[in-house]
Short mmCIF file of C-alpha atoms and ligand atoms in Angstrom, two decimals:
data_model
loop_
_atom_site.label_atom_id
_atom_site.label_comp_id
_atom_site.label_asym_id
_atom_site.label_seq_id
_atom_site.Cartn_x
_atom_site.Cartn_y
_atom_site.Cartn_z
CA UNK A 202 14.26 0.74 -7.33
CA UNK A 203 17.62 -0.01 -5.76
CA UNK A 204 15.86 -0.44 -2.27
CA UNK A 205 17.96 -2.73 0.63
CA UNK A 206 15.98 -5.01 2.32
CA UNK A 207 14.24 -3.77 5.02
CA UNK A 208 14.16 -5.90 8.11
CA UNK A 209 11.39 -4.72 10.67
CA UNK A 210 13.35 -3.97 13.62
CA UNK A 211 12.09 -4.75 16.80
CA UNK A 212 11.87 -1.42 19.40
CA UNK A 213 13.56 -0.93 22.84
CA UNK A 214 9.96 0.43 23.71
CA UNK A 215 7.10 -1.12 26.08
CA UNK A 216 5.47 -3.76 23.76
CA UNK A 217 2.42 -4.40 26.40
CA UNK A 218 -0.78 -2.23 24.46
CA UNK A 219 -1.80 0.62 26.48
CA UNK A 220 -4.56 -0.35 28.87
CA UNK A 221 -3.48 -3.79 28.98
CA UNK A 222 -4.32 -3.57 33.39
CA UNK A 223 -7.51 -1.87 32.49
CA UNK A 224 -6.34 1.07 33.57
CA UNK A 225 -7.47 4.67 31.49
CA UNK A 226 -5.02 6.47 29.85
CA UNK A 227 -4.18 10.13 30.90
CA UNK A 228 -2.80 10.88 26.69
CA UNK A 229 -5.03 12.83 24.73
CA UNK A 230 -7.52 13.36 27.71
CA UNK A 231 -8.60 17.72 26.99
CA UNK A 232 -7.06 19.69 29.72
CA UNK A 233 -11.01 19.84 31.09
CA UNK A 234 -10.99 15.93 31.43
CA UNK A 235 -7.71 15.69 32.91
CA UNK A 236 -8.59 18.30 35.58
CA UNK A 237 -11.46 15.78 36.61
CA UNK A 238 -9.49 12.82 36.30
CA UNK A 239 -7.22 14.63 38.89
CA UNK A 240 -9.85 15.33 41.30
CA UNK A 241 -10.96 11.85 40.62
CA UNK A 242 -8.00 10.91 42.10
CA UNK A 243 -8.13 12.69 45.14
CA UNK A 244 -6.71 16.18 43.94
CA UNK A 245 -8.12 19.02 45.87
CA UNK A 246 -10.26 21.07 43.18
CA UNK A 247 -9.08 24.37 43.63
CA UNK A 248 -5.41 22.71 42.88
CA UNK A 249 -6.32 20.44 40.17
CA UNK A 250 -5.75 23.14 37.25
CA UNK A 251 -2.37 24.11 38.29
CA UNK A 252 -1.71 19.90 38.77
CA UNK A 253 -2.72 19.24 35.41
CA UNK A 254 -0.48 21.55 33.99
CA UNK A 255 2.32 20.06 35.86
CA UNK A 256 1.03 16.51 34.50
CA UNK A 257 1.08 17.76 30.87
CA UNK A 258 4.90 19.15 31.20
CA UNK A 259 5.95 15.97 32.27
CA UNK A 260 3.97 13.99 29.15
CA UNK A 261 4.15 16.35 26.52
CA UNK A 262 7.60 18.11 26.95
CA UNK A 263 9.17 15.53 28.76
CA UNK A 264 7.95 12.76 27.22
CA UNK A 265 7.93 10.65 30.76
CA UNK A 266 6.34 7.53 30.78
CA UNK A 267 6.40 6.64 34.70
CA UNK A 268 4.63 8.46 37.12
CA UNK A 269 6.77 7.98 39.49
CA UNK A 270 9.54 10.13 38.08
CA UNK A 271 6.92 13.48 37.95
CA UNK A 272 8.86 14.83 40.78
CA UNK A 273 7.15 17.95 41.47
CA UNK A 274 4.31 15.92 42.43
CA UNK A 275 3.36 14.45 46.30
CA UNK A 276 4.67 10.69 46.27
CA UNK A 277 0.96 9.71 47.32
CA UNK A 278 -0.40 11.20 44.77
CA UNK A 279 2.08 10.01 42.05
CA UNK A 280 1.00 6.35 43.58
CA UNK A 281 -2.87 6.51 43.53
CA UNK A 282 -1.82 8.29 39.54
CA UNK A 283 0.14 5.23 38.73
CA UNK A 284 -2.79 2.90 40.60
CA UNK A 285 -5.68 4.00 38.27
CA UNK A 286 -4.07 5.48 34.87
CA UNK A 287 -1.60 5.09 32.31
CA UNK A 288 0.97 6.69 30.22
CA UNK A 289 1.44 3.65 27.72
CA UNK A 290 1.75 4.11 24.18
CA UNK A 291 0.59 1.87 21.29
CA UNK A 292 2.39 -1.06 21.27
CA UNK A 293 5.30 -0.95 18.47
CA UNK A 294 4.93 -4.23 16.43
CA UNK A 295 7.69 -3.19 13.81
CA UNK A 296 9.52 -0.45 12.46
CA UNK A 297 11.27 0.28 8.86
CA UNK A 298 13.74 2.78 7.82
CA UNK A 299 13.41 4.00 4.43
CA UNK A 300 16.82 4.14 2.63
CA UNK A 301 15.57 8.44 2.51
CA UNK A 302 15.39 8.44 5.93
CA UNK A 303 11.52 8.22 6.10
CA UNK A 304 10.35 5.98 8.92
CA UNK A 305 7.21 3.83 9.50
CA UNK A 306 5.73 2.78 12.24
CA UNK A 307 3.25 -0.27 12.62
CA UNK A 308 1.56 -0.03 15.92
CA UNK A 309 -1.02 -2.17 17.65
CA UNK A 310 -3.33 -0.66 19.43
CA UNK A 311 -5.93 -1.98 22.07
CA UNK A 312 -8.35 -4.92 20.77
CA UNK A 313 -5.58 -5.88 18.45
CA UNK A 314 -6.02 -3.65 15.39
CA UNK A 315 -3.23 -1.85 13.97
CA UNK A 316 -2.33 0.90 12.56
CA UNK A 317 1.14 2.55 10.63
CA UNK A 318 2.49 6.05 11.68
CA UNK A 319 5.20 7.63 9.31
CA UNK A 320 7.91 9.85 10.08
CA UNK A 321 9.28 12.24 7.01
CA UNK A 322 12.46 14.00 7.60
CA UNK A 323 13.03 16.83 5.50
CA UNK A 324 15.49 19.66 5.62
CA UNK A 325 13.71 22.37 7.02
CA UNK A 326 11.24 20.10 9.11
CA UNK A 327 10.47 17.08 10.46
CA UNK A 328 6.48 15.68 9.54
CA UNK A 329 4.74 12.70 10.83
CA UNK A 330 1.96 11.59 9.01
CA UNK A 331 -0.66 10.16 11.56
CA UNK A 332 -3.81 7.91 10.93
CA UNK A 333 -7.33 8.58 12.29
CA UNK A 334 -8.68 4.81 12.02
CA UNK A 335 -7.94 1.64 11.44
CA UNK A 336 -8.06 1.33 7.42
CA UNK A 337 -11.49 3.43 5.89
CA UNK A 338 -14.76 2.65 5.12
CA UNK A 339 -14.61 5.00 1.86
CA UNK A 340 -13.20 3.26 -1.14
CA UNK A 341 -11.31 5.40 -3.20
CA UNK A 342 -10.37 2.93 -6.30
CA UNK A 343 -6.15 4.23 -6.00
CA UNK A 344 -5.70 3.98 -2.41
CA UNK A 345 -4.49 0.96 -0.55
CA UNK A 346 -6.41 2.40 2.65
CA UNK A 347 -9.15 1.76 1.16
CA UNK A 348 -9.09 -1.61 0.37
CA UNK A 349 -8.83 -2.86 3.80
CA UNK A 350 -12.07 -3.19 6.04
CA UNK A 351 -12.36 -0.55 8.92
CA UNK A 352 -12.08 -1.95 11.97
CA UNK A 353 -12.42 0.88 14.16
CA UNK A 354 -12.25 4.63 14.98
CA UNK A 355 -8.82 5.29 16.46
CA UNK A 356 -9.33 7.52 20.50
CA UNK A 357 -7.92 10.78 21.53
CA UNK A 358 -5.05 8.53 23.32
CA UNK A 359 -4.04 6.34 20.30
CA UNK A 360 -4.13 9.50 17.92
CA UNK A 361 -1.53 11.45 20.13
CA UNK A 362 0.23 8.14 20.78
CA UNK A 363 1.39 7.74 17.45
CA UNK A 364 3.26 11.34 18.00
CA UNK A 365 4.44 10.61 21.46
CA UNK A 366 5.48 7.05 20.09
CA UNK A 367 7.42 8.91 17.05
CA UNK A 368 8.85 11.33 19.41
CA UNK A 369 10.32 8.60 21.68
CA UNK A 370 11.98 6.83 18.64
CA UNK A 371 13.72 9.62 17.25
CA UNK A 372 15.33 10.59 20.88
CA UNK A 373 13.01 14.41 20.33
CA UNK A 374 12.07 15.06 23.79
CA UNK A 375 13.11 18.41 25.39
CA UNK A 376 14.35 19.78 22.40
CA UNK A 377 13.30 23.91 22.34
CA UNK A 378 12.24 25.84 20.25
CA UNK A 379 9.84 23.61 18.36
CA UNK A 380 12.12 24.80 15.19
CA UNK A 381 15.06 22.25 16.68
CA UNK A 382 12.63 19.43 17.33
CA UNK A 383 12.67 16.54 14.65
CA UNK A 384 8.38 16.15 14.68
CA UNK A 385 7.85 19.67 14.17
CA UNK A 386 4.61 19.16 11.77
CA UNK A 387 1.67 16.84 11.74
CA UNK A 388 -1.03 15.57 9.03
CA UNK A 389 -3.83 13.75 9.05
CA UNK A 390 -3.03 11.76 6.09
CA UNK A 391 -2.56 8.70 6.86
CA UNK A 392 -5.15 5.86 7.40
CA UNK A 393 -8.70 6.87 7.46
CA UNK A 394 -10.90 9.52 7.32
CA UNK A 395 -10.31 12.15 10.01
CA UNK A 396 -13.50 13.85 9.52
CA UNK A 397 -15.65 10.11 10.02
CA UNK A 398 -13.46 10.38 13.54
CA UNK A 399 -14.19 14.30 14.07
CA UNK A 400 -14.08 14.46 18.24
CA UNK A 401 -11.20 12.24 18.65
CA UNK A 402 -9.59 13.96 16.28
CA UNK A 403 -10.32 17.25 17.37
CA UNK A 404 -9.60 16.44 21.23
CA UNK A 405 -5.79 14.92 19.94
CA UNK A 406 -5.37 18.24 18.01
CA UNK A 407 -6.03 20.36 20.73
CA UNK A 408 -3.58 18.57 23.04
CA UNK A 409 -1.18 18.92 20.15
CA UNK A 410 -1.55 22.41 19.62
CA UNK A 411 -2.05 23.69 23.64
CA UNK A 412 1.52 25.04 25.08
CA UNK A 413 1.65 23.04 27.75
CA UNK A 414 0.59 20.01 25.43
CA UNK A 415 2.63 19.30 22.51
CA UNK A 416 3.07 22.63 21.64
CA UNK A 417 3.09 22.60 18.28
CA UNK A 418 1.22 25.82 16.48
CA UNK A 419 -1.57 25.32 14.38
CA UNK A 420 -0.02 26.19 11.52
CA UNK A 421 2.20 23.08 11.76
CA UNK A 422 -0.97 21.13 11.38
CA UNK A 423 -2.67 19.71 8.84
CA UNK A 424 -6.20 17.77 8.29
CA UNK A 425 -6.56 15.63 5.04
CA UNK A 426 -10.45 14.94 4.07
CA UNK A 427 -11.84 13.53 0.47
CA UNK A 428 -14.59 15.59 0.96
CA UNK A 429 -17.33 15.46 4.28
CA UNK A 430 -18.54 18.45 3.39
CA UNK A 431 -20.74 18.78 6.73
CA UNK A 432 -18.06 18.24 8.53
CA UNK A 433 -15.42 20.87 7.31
CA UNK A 434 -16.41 24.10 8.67
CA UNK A 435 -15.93 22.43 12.20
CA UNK A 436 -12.35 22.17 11.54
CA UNK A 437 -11.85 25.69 11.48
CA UNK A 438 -14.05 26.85 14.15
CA UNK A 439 -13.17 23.49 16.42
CA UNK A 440 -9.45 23.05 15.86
CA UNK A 441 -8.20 25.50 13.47
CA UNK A 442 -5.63 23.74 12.02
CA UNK A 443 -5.25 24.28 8.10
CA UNK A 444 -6.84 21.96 5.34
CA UNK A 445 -6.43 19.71 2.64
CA UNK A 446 -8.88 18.49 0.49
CA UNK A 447 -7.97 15.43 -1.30
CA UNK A 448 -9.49 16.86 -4.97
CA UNK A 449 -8.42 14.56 -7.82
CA UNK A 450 -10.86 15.14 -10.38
CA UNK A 451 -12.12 17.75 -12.43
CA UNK A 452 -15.40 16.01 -13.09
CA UNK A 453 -17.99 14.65 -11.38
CA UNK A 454 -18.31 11.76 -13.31
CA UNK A 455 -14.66 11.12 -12.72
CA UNK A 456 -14.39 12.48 -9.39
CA UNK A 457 -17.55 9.59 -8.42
CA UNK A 458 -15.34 6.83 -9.64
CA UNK A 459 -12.18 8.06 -7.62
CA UNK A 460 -13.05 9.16 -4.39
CA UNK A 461 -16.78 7.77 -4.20
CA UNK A 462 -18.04 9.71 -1.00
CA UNK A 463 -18.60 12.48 -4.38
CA UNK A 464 -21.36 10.87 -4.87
CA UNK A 465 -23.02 11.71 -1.99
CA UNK A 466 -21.26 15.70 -1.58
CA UNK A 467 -20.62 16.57 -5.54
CA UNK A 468 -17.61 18.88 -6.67
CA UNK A 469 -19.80 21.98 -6.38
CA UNK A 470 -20.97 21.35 -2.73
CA UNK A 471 -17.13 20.77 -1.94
CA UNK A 472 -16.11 23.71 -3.51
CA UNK A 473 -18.99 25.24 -1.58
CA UNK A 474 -17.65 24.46 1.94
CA UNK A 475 -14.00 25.27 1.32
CA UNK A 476 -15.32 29.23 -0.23
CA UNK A 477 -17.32 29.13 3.34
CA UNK A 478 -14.31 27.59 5.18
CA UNK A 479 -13.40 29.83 8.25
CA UNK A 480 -9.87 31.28 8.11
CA UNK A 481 -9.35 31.12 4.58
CA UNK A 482 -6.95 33.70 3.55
CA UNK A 483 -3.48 33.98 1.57
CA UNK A 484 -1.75 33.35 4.80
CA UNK A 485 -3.83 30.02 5.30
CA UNK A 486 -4.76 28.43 2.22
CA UNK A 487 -6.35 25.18 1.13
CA UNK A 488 -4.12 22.47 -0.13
CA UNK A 489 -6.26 20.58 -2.96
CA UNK A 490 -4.41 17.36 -3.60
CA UNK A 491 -4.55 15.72 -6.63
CA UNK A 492 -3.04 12.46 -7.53
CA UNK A 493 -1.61 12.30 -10.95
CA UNK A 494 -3.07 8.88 -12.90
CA UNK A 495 -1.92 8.39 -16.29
CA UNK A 496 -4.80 8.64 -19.27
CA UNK A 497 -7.39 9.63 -16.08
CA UNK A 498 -7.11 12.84 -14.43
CA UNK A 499 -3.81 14.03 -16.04
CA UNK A 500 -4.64 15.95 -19.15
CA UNK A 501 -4.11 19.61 -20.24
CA UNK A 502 -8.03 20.02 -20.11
CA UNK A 503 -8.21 18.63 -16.85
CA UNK A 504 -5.74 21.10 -15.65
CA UNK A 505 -7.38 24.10 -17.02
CA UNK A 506 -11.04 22.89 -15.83
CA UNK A 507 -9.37 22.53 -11.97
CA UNK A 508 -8.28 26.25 -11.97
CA UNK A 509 -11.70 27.26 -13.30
CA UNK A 510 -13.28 24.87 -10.78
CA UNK A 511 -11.21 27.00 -7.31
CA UNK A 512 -11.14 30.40 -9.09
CA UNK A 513 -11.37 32.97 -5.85
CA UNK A 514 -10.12 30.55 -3.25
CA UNK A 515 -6.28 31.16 -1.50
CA UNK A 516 -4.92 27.74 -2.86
CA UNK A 517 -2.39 25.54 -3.55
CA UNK A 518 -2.25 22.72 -5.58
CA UNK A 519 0.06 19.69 -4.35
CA UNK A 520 0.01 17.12 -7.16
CA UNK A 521 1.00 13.88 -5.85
CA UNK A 522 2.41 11.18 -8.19
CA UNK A 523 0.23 7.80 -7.78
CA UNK A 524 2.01 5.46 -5.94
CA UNK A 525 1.51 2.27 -6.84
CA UNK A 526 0.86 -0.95 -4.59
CA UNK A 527 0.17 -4.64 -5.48
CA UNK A 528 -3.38 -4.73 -7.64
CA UNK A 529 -3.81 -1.28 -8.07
CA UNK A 530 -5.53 -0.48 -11.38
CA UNK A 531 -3.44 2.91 -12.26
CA UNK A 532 -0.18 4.03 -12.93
CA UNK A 533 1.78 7.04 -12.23
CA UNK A 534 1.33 9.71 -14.79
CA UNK A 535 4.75 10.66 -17.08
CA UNK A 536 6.80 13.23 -15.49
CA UNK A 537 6.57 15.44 -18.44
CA UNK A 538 2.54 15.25 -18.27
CA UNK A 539 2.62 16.12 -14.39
CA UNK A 540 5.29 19.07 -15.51
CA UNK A 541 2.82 20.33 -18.24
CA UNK A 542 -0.41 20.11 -15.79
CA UNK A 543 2.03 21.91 -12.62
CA UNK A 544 2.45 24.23 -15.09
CA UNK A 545 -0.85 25.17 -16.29
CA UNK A 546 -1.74 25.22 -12.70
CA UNK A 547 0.78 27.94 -12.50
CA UNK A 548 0.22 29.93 -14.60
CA UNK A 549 -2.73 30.87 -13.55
CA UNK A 550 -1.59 32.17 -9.79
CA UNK A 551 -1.38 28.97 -7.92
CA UNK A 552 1.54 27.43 -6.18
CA UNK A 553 2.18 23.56 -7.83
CA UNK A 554 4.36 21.84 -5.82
CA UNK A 555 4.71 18.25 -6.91
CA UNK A 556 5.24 15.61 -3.72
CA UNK A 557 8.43 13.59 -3.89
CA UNK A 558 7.12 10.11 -3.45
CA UNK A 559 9.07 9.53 0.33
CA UNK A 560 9.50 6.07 1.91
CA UNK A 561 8.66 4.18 -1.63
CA UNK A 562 10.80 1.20 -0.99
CA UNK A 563 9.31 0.10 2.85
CA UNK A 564 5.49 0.83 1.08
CA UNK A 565 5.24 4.11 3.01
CA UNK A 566 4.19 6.60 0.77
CA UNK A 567 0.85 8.38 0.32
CA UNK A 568 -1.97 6.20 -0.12
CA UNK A 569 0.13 2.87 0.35
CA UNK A 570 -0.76 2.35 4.02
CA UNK A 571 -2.53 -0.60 4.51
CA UNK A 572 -2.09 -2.73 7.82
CA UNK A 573 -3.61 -6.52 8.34
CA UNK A 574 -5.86 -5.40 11.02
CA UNK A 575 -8.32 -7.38 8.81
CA UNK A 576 -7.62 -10.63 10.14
CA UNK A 577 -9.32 -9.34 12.88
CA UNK A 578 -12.14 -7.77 11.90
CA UNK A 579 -14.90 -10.56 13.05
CA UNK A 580 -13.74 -10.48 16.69
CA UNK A 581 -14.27 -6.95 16.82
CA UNK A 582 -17.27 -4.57 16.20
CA UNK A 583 -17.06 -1.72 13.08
CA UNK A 584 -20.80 -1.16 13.69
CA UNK A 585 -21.19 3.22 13.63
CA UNK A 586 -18.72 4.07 11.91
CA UNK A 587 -18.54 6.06 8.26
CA UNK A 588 -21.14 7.31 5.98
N1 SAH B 624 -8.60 10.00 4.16
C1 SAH B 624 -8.03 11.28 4.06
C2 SAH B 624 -6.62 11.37 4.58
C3 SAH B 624 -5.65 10.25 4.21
S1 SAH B 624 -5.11 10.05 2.53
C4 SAH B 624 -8.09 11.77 2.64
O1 SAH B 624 -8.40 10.98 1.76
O2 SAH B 624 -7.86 12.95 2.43
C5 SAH B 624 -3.77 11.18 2.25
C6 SAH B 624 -3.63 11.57 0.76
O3 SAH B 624 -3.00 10.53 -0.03
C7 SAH B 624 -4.98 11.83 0.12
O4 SAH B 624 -4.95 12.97 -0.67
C8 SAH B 624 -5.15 10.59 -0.72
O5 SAH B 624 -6.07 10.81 -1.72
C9 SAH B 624 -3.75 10.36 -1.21
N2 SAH B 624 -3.54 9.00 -1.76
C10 SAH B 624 -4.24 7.89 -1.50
N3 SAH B 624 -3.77 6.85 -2.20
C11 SAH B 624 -2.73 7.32 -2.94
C12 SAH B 624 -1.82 6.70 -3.85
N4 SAH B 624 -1.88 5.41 -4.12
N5 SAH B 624 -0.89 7.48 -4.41
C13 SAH B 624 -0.80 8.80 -4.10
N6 SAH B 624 -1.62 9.42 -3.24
C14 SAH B 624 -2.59 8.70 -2.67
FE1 SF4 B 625 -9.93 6.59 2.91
FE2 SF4 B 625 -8.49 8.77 2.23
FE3 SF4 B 625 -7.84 6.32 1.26
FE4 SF4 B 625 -10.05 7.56 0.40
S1 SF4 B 625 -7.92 8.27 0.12
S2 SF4 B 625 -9.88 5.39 1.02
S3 SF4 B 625 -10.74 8.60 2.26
S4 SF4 B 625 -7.78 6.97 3.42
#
């Protein structure tokens, strides 16, 4: 790799962690919330719905930060806003620009944890890839996630932060239609386990998805899981967004050593849930990732087995070349072994995209997030979290 050094660059952006004052912040409240909050504040009822809506304009198409500049609102009322809420995003701690133009975030978030956000510009679109927790409490062996304790489910607020936070970077406020806008996709793919996080989750989504929220169609969504099975019809029915299933082994016996929570919901109860999963159709298929480790998961057998294994379900298969990080106990598979799988893949009807490792050189690719909330993991409590 040829890769510049990267220098974290300090942001022109608020450093002070939301709800530093102790005040509640008004991002990623559901529109129901936010109508209460309003009334809270002194609202009359019968207005508060049409309020709220002018609230949400301002934060999710405007991308204002200040109450006092939501100018269609009563000057009292922006003061007694500004008096008991916020509009602060996660503190940015440092940020690195790929030499490809990807970009990743490390934020700190309230209680001191942190978290990293990534930003991948490509030519038709503009994806951010946004974490659920801090680090994971599943231990998949070839992920850097997971070798980092969990400190703590990530809120509604902190979840949509990271896309307001992106947003604000890249100048990508007031840009219509969403096809002009530089985040015009999200996944869930970054740190954690989305599912272990569901109503979080779920309440950012819907705030990303609502038109007078972010906007952005459900289709432009994505949700990453390795695999709560009791947890995956929900994200059809609950959010609707379309689904990945992190897959990586043809085996069980494999498939327990790689992504452990298999032990606990096998291959075949998996499989199960995504056959059941509502919405599944040609128009909205799964994704089934599978990372490509040389001598493990990579072979011509393994191949044929995985197109056995999702016969009947609309799918497509995004093979991701391992990428490596310091101690891992793989290595990427050849290109002309992940050329022969794609293409055994293919043959048999399914789509085989392989993921261009983005961000490589600044350690933000898939599966090489790791952040040192660690440090503080004693001060703060990961009791309730994870399986
Ligand atoms: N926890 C969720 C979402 C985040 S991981 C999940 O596991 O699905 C996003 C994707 O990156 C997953 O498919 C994950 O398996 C994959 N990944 C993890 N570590 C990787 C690595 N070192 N190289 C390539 N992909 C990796
Ligand atoms: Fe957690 Fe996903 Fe990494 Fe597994 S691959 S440890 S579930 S973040």
């Amino acid at each position: 790799m040829h890769a510049a050094p990267i220098v974290p660059e300090a942001l022109a952006l608020p450093r002070r962690a939301p709800e530093a004052d102790g005040l509640r912040s008004l991002i990623g409240l559901a529109r129901p919330a936010l109508v209460a909050a309003l009334v809270e504040t002194g609202v009359a009822p019968e207005k508060a719905p049409m309020r709220a809506d002018q609230v949400w304009t301002w934060i999710y198409h405007r991308g204002v930060r200040d109450f006092a500049a939501m100018s269609n609102l009563g000057k009292d009322l922006r003061a007694r806003l500004a008096e008991r809420f916020t509009l602060e995003r996660p503190e940015v701690v440092a940020r690195q620009v790929s030499e490809d133009g990807t970009r990743k975030y490390l934020l700190r978030v309230a209680g001191g944890g942190e978290v990293e956000t990534v930003y991948i510009p490509e030519s038709d679109r503009g994806t951010l890839c946004v974490s659920s927790q801090i680090g994971c409490t599943l231990t998949c062996s070839f992920c850097h996630t997971g070798t980092q304790r969990l400190v703590r489910n990530l809120t509604a607020a902190e979840i949509v932060g990271q896309i307001l936070v992106a947003r604000d970077d890249l100048g990508d406020w007031g840009r219509t239609p969403v096809e002009k806008r530089l985040v015009s996709n999200v996944v869930l793919m970054g740190m954690g386990e989305p599912l272990y996080n569901f109503d979080a989750v779920r309440d950012a989504m819907l705030v990303a998805m609502d038109g007078a929220g972010l906007a952005l169609s459900r289709r432009r969504i994505t949700l990453s899981t390795s695999g709560v099975v009791p947890e995956i019809a929900r994200v059809g029915e609950e959010i609707g967004c379309l689904l990945a299933i992190s897959f990586h082994a043809t085996t069980d016996e494999v498939r327990d050593k790689l992504v452990p929570i298999n032990r606990k919901w096998n291959i075949a109860a998996l499989l199960d849930s995504c056959r059941a999963y509502p919405r599944l159709s040609n128009a909205e298929r799964i994704t089934f990732e599978y990372v490509m480790l040389k001598g493990v998961n990579d072979s011509d057998a393994d191949a044929r087995r995985l197109v056995k294994l999702i016969a009947g379900i609309p799918a497509k298969i995004n093979l991701i070349p391992f990428n490596p990080w310091p101690g891992a106990p793989y290595e990427r598979s050849d290109p002309d072994r992940i050329e022969a799988f794609g293409r055994i893949v293919n043959r048999a009807g399914y789509a085989s995209p392989v993921r261009t490792p983005r961000g490589e050189d600044i350690m933000a690719a898939c599966g090489q997030l790791k952040s040192a909330s660690e440090r503080v993991r004693r001060a703060t409590t990961a009791a309730g979290y994870g399986a």
